[in-house]
Each structure stands twice: as C-alpha cells, then as structure tokens.
Coordinates of C-alpha atoms in Angstrom, one line a residue:
X1 CA -18.1 -9.8 -6.3
X2 CA -14.7 -8.4 -6.9
X3 CA -11.6 -9.8 -5.2
X4 CA -8.8 -7.2 -4.8
X5 CA -5.3 -8.4 -4.1
X6 CA -2.5 -6.2 -3.0
X7 CA 0.8 -8.0 -2.8
X8 CA 3.6 -6.2 -1.1
X9 CA 7.1 -7.2 -0.2
X10 CA 6.1 -8.1 3.4
X11 CA 2.3 -8.8 3.3
X12 CA -0.4 -9.7 0.8
X13 CA -3.9 -8.4 1.4
X14 CA -7.0 -9.9 0.0
X15 CA -10.3 -8.0 0.2
X16 CA -13.8 -8.6 -1.3
X17 CA -15.7 -5.6 -2.8
X18 CA -19.4 -5.8 -3.3
X19 CA -19.6 -2.6 -5.4
X20 CA -20.4 -0.3 -2.4
X21 CA -18.1 -1.4 0.4
X22 CA -15.5 -4.0 1.4
X23 CA -17.2 -7.1 2.8
X24 CA -14.0 -8.2 4.5
X25 CA -10.3 -8.4 4.2
X26 CA -7.5 -10.8 5.1
X27 CA -3.7 -10.4 5.4
X28 CA -1.0 -13.0 5.0
X29 CA 2.8 -13.0 4.7
X30 CA 4.0 -12.7 1.2
X31 CA 5.7 -15.9 0.0
X32 CA 6.7 -16.3 -3.6
X33 CA 6.6 -20.1 -3.2
X34 CA 2.8 -20.2 -2.4
X35 CA 0.8 -22.0 -5.0
X36 CA -2.6 -21.1 -6.3
X37 CA -4.1 -24.1 -4.4
X38 CA -2.5 -22.8 -1.2
X39 CA -3.9 -19.4 -1.7
X40 CA -7.4 -20.8 -2.4
X41 CA -7.4 -23.1 0.6
X42 CA -6.2 -20.3 2.9
X43 CA -8.7 -17.8 1.5
X44 CA -11.7 -20.1 1.6
X45 CA -10.9 -21.2 5.1
X46 CA -10.6 -17.6 6.2
X47 CA -13.9 -16.8 4.5
X48 CA -15.7 -19.7 6.2
X49 CA -14.3 -18.8 9.6
X50 CA -15.9 -15.4 9.3
X51 CA -19.1 -16.7 7.6
X52 CA -18.4 -14.8 4.4
X53 CA -20.4 -16.6 1.7
X54 CA -20.1 -14.7 -1.6
X55 CA -19.4 -15.6 -5.2
X56 CA -16.2 -14.1 -6.6
X57 CA -16.3 -13.6 -10.3
X58 CA -13.9 -10.7 -10.9
X59 CA -10.3 -10.1 -9.7
X60 CA -7.7 -7.4 -9.8
X61 CA -4.1 -7.7 -8.6
X62 CA -1.3 -5.2 -7.7
X63 CA 2.0 -6.8 -6.9
X64 CA 5.4 -5.4 -6.1
X65 CA 6.8 -9.0 -6.2
X66 CA 6.7 -10.1 -9.8
X67 CA 7.3 -13.8 -8.9
X68 CA 3.9 -14.2 -7.2
X69 CA 1.9 -12.8 -10.1
X70 CA 1.8 -16.1 -12.0
X71 CA 0.2 -18.1 -9.1
X72 CA -2.2 -15.3 -8.4
X73 CA -3.3 -15.4 -12.0
X74 CA -3.8 -19.2 -11.7
X75 CA -5.8 -18.7 -8.5
X76 CA -8.2 -16.4 -10.3
X77 CA -8.5 -18.5 -13.4
X78 CA -8.8 -21.9 -11.7
X79 CA -11.0 -21.1 -8.8
X80 CA -12.9 -18.0 -9.8
X81 CA -13.1 -18.6 -13.5
X82 CA -11.9 -15.1 -14.5
X83 CA -8.9 -13.4 -16.0
X84 CA -7.6 -10.9 -13.4
X85 CA -6.6 -7.4 -14.2
X86 CA -2.9 -6.9 -13.2
X87 CA -1.9 -3.3 -12.5
X88 CA 1.2 -2.4 -14.5
X89 CA 0.4 -4.7 -17.5
X90 CA -0.3 -3.0 -20.8
X91 CA -3.8 -4.3 -21.0
X92 CA -4.8 -2.7 -17.6
X93 CA -5.7 1.0 -18.2
X94 CA -5.2 3.7 -15.6
X95 CA -7.6 6.7 -15.2
X96 CA -4.5 8.9 -14.7
X97 CA -1.4 9.7 -16.7
X98 CA 2.1 8.6 -15.6
X99 CA 4.6 11.3 -16.3
X100 CA 8.1 10.0 -15.5
X101 CA 11.4 9.6 -17.4
X102 CA 11.2 7.3 -20.4
X103 CA 11.9 3.7 -19.6
X104 CA 11.1 4.1 -15.9
X105 CA 9.0 1.4 -14.4
X106 CA 6.8 2.7 -11.6
X107 CA 5.8 0.3 -8.8
X108 CA 2.1 -0.9 -9.2
X109 CA 1.4 0.0 -5.5
X110 CA 2.4 3.6 -6.2
X111 CA 0.2 3.8 -9.2
X112 CA -2.7 2.4 -7.2
X113 CA -2.1 4.8 -4.3
X114 CA -2.1 7.7 -6.8
X115 CA -5.5 6.6 -8.3
X116 CA -7.0 6.0 -4.8
X117 CA -5.7 9.3 -3.5
X118 CA -6.8 11.3 -6.5
X119 CA -10.3 9.7 -6.4
X120 CA -10.8 10.7 -2.8
X121 CA -8.9 13.9 -2.4
X122 CA -8.3 15.3 -5.9
X123 CA -5.0 16.5 -7.2
X124 CA -2.0 18.4 -5.8
X125 CA -1.5 15.6 -3.4
X126 CA 1.4 13.8 -1.6
X127 CA 0.7 10.2 -0.7
X128 CA 2.9 8.8 2.1
X129 CA 2.9 5.0 2.3
X130 CA 4.5 3.3 5.3
X131 CA 5.4 -0.1 3.9
X132 CA 8.6 -2.1 3.6
X133 CA 9.9 1.2 2.1
X134 CA 8.4 4.6 3.0
X135 CA 7.3 6.1 -0.3
X136 CA 6.1 9.6 -1.2
X137 CA 4.0 9.8 -4.4
X138 CA 3.3 13.2 -5.9
X139 CA 0.0 13.6 -7.7
X140 CA -0.5 16.6 -10.1
X141 CA -3.5 18.8 -10.2
X142 CA -5.1 16.6 -13.0
X143 CA -4.4 13.3 -11.1
X144 CA -1.2 12.4 -13.0
X145 CA 1.6 10.5 -11.2
X146 CA 4.7 12.7 -11.6
X147 CA 7.3 11.1 -9.4
X148 CA 8.2 10.8 -5.8
X149 CA 10.6 9.7 -3.2
X150 CA 11.6 6.3 -1.8
X151 CA 13.2 6.0 1.7
X152 CA 13.9 3.0 3.9
X153 CA 10.9 1.7 5.8
X154 CA 10.7 2.3 9.5
X155 CA 10.8 -1.4 10.4
X156 CA 13.5 -2.0 7.8
X157 CA 15.6 0.7 9.4
X158 CA 15.2 -0.8 12.9
X159 CA 16.1 -4.2 11.6
X160 CA 19.2 -2.9 9.9
X161 CA 20.3 -1.1 13.0
X162 CA 19.9 -4.3 15.1
X163 CA 21.6 -6.5 12.5
X164 CA 24.6 -4.2 11.9
X165 CA 25.4 -3.3 15.5
X166 CA 25.8 -6.4 17.6
X167 CA 25.3 -4.5 20.9
X168 CA 22.0 -3.0 19.9
X169 CA 18.8 -4.9 20.6
X170 CA 15.7 -5.3 18.5
X171 CA 13.1 -2.8 19.6
X172 CA 9.5 -1.9 18.8
X173 CA 8.7 1.5 17.2
X174 CA 6.8 3.7 19.6
X175 CA 6.7 7.4 20.6
X176 CA 9.3 7.9 23.3
X177 CA 8.4 10.1 26.3
X178 CA 11.5 12.2 25.8
X179 CA 13.8 13.0 22.9
X180 CA 16.9 12.3 25.0
X181 CA 17.0 8.6 25.9
X182 CA 18.6 7.4 29.1
X183 CA 18.9 3.8 28.1
X184 CA 19.8 2.0 24.9
X185 CA 16.2 1.1 23.9
X186 CA 14.9 4.7 24.5
X187 CA 17.8 6.1 22.5
X188 CA 17.0 3.8 19.6
X189 CA 13.3 4.5 19.7
X190 CA 13.9 8.3 19.9
X191 CA 16.3 8.2 16.9
X192 CA 13.9 6.2 14.8
X193 CA 10.7 8.0 15.8
X194 CA 11.9 11.6 15.7
X195 CA 14.2 10.8 12.8
X196 CA 11.2 9.8 10.7
X197 CA 9.1 12.7 11.9
X198 CA 11.8 15.0 10.6
X199 CA 12.2 13.0 7.4
X200 CA 8.5 13.1 6.6
X201 CA 8.2 16.8 7.4
X202 CA 11.3 17.9 5.5
X203 CA 10.5 15.8 2.4
X204 CA 6.9 17.1 2.2
X205 CA 8.1 20.7 2.7
X206 CA 10.6 20.4 -0.1
X207 CA 8.0 18.8 -2.4
X208 CA 5.6 21.7 -1.7
X209 CA 8.4 24.2 -2.3
X210 CA 9.4 22.5 -5.6
X211 CA 5.9 22.4 -6.8
X212 CA 5.3 26.0 -5.5
X213 CA 1.7 25.4 -4.5
X214 CA -0.3 24.0 -1.5
X215 CA -0.4 20.2 -1.4
X216 CA -2.5 17.9 0.7
X217 CA -0.6 15.1 2.4
X218 CA -2.4 11.8 2.7
X219 CA -0.9 8.8 4.6
X220 CA -1.6 5.1 4.4
X221 CA 0.1 2.1 6.0
X222 CA 0.0 0.8 9.6
X223 CA 2.4 3.2 11.2
X224 CA 0.8 6.4 9.9
X225 CA -1.5 6.9 12.9
X226 CA 1.5 6.6 15.3
X227 CA 3.4 9.4 13.6
X228 CA 0.3 11.5 13.2
X229 CA -0.1 11.6 17.0
X230 CA 3.2 13.2 17.4
X231 CA 2.8 16.1 15.0
X232 CA 0.4 17.3 12.4
X233 CA 2.2 15.6 9.6
X234 CA -0.8 14.5 7.5
X235 CA -4.1 16.1 6.4
X236 CA -5.7 12.7 6.2
X237 CA -5.1 9.0 7.0
X238 CA -6.6 6.3 4.8
X239 CA -6.1 2.7 5.9
X240 CA -7.7 1.3 2.8
X241 CA -6.3 3.6 0.2
X242 CA -4.6 1.0 -1.9
X243 CA -7.6 -1.4 -1.9
X244 CA -9.8 1.6 -2.9
X245 CA -7.5 2.5 -5.7
X246 CA -7.8 -1.1 -7.0
X247 CA -11.6 -0.8 -7.1
X248 CA -11.4 2.5 -9.0
X249 CA -9.0 1.0 -11.6
X250 CA -11.2 -2.0 -12.0
X251 CA -14.3 0.1 -12.6
X252 CA -12.4 2.3 -15.1
X253 CA -11.4 -0.8 -17.1
X254 CA -15.0 -2.1 -17.2
X255 CA -16.2 1.2 -18.6
X256 CA -13.4 1.4 -21.2

C-alpha cells in the first residue's frame, strides 16, 4: 500500500492508496516539531479507530514546509521500511515539464496539483487551490507547469483584517445574503466573499486572455464549493486533486 503525505502550511494530510482508490485519509495540524514517533503513534491510532488494517510499504511526500521533511523521511524509513519519494527533490521525476525562470523554485504542492489536474483534465488548465495562500497554477497544452499567481488565502485575509483593526471581530467566511452589509460582520463577510469572487474571476479571465485560448478552471481546497455556489467560477471541483497527483507521480517514478 502507498502512503501519500501532503504537508501544507496549515494542515498535513495522510492518505492510503491501494492502487485503485484511497482507503482512507486523515488530517492533522502541521507542526514542524512533531517527531517521527509522534506521527506514527497518531497515524496508527487513527487507523485502528477506523479499522484500517493494511501494510504500508511505499511512501511519497509533498511538503511546503521544509522543516518537517526530515521527520517524515524518518517516519517512512523507521516504521514502514521504505525510502519515500519527496516531490521537489532531484531524484523524484515528474511526468510534466516545469517551464519557469531559471533559478525559480516552484512549491511542491503546485507541481503536484499540475500533475493531478493534467492527468484528469488534460492541458490548457488553470488550477485554483484554496489553501493558506490562494494559488493559480497554469498548465500548458502538453501538461507543463508554466507559472501562475499567488494571492493571500481567504482565511489569512480574514485573520489579517481582524488583527490589524482592533474594532473588527473575527468572522467566518460565508456567502452573505446581500452585498451591502448593515452590520460590521455582514460588511466584512461581503467584502471577503465578493472580493474573492471578483479576484478569482478577473485573474482567470486575464490568464485566458494572455494565453489567447480557452482554458478549463479546476478548483481544489475546502472553500472552493462555497465560491462555486455563488457564481460559475470553476468547470470542476476536485477535493482530492493533490493526493491524486501524488499517486500519479509515484506511479511514474516506478515505471522510470
């Protein structure tokens, strides 16, 4: 069985792939101080609670937090007796090209999303990922990653607004009933929600214009369905796009 690990700035997701489907997945807060022993104890406990009894003998890791990679490597080596593939490392091959400025380091999550999106939807693609940052990854016709856009994440924007303005409360993101708010919370929710709808629509429109061709927009991340309800921003929503991309990269490296 393959253990796929996607470590983001906020959360880390562990999922088990049996070659056909994901058996199960678990999410925990990202903590660079977590040891390999802590990871294993938590993961084994989570598996036992859900009666998941499988043997893990292969692992692949994508991490936007370099400090956690060492302990994830130790986890795989010590407890699963395997050397993990780590996306972004020279020894891990990608099934697509990366065409960016020389010396530019592309986040592993963006490469994995590109691979996952290309495998499921083909090229000429914009992948919008609602994470700590809201990222737009542009996939060429042949599947190559050719750049993108990074904007502040929705929750990050809300938190910054709350922290910087003492009179403004912390609010949850939701679709407001009206654009014009008649109280502080409604005003903030409208600004964030409709502001991001406009941001997504405008950036995707400009990418399409710059590429001068139709491009499919695929979204991933927990808040994507919320924004899709308000307007037809996306052609598809994939809740497991990153994990799927990891399985594609793993299979490609086994074949090559």
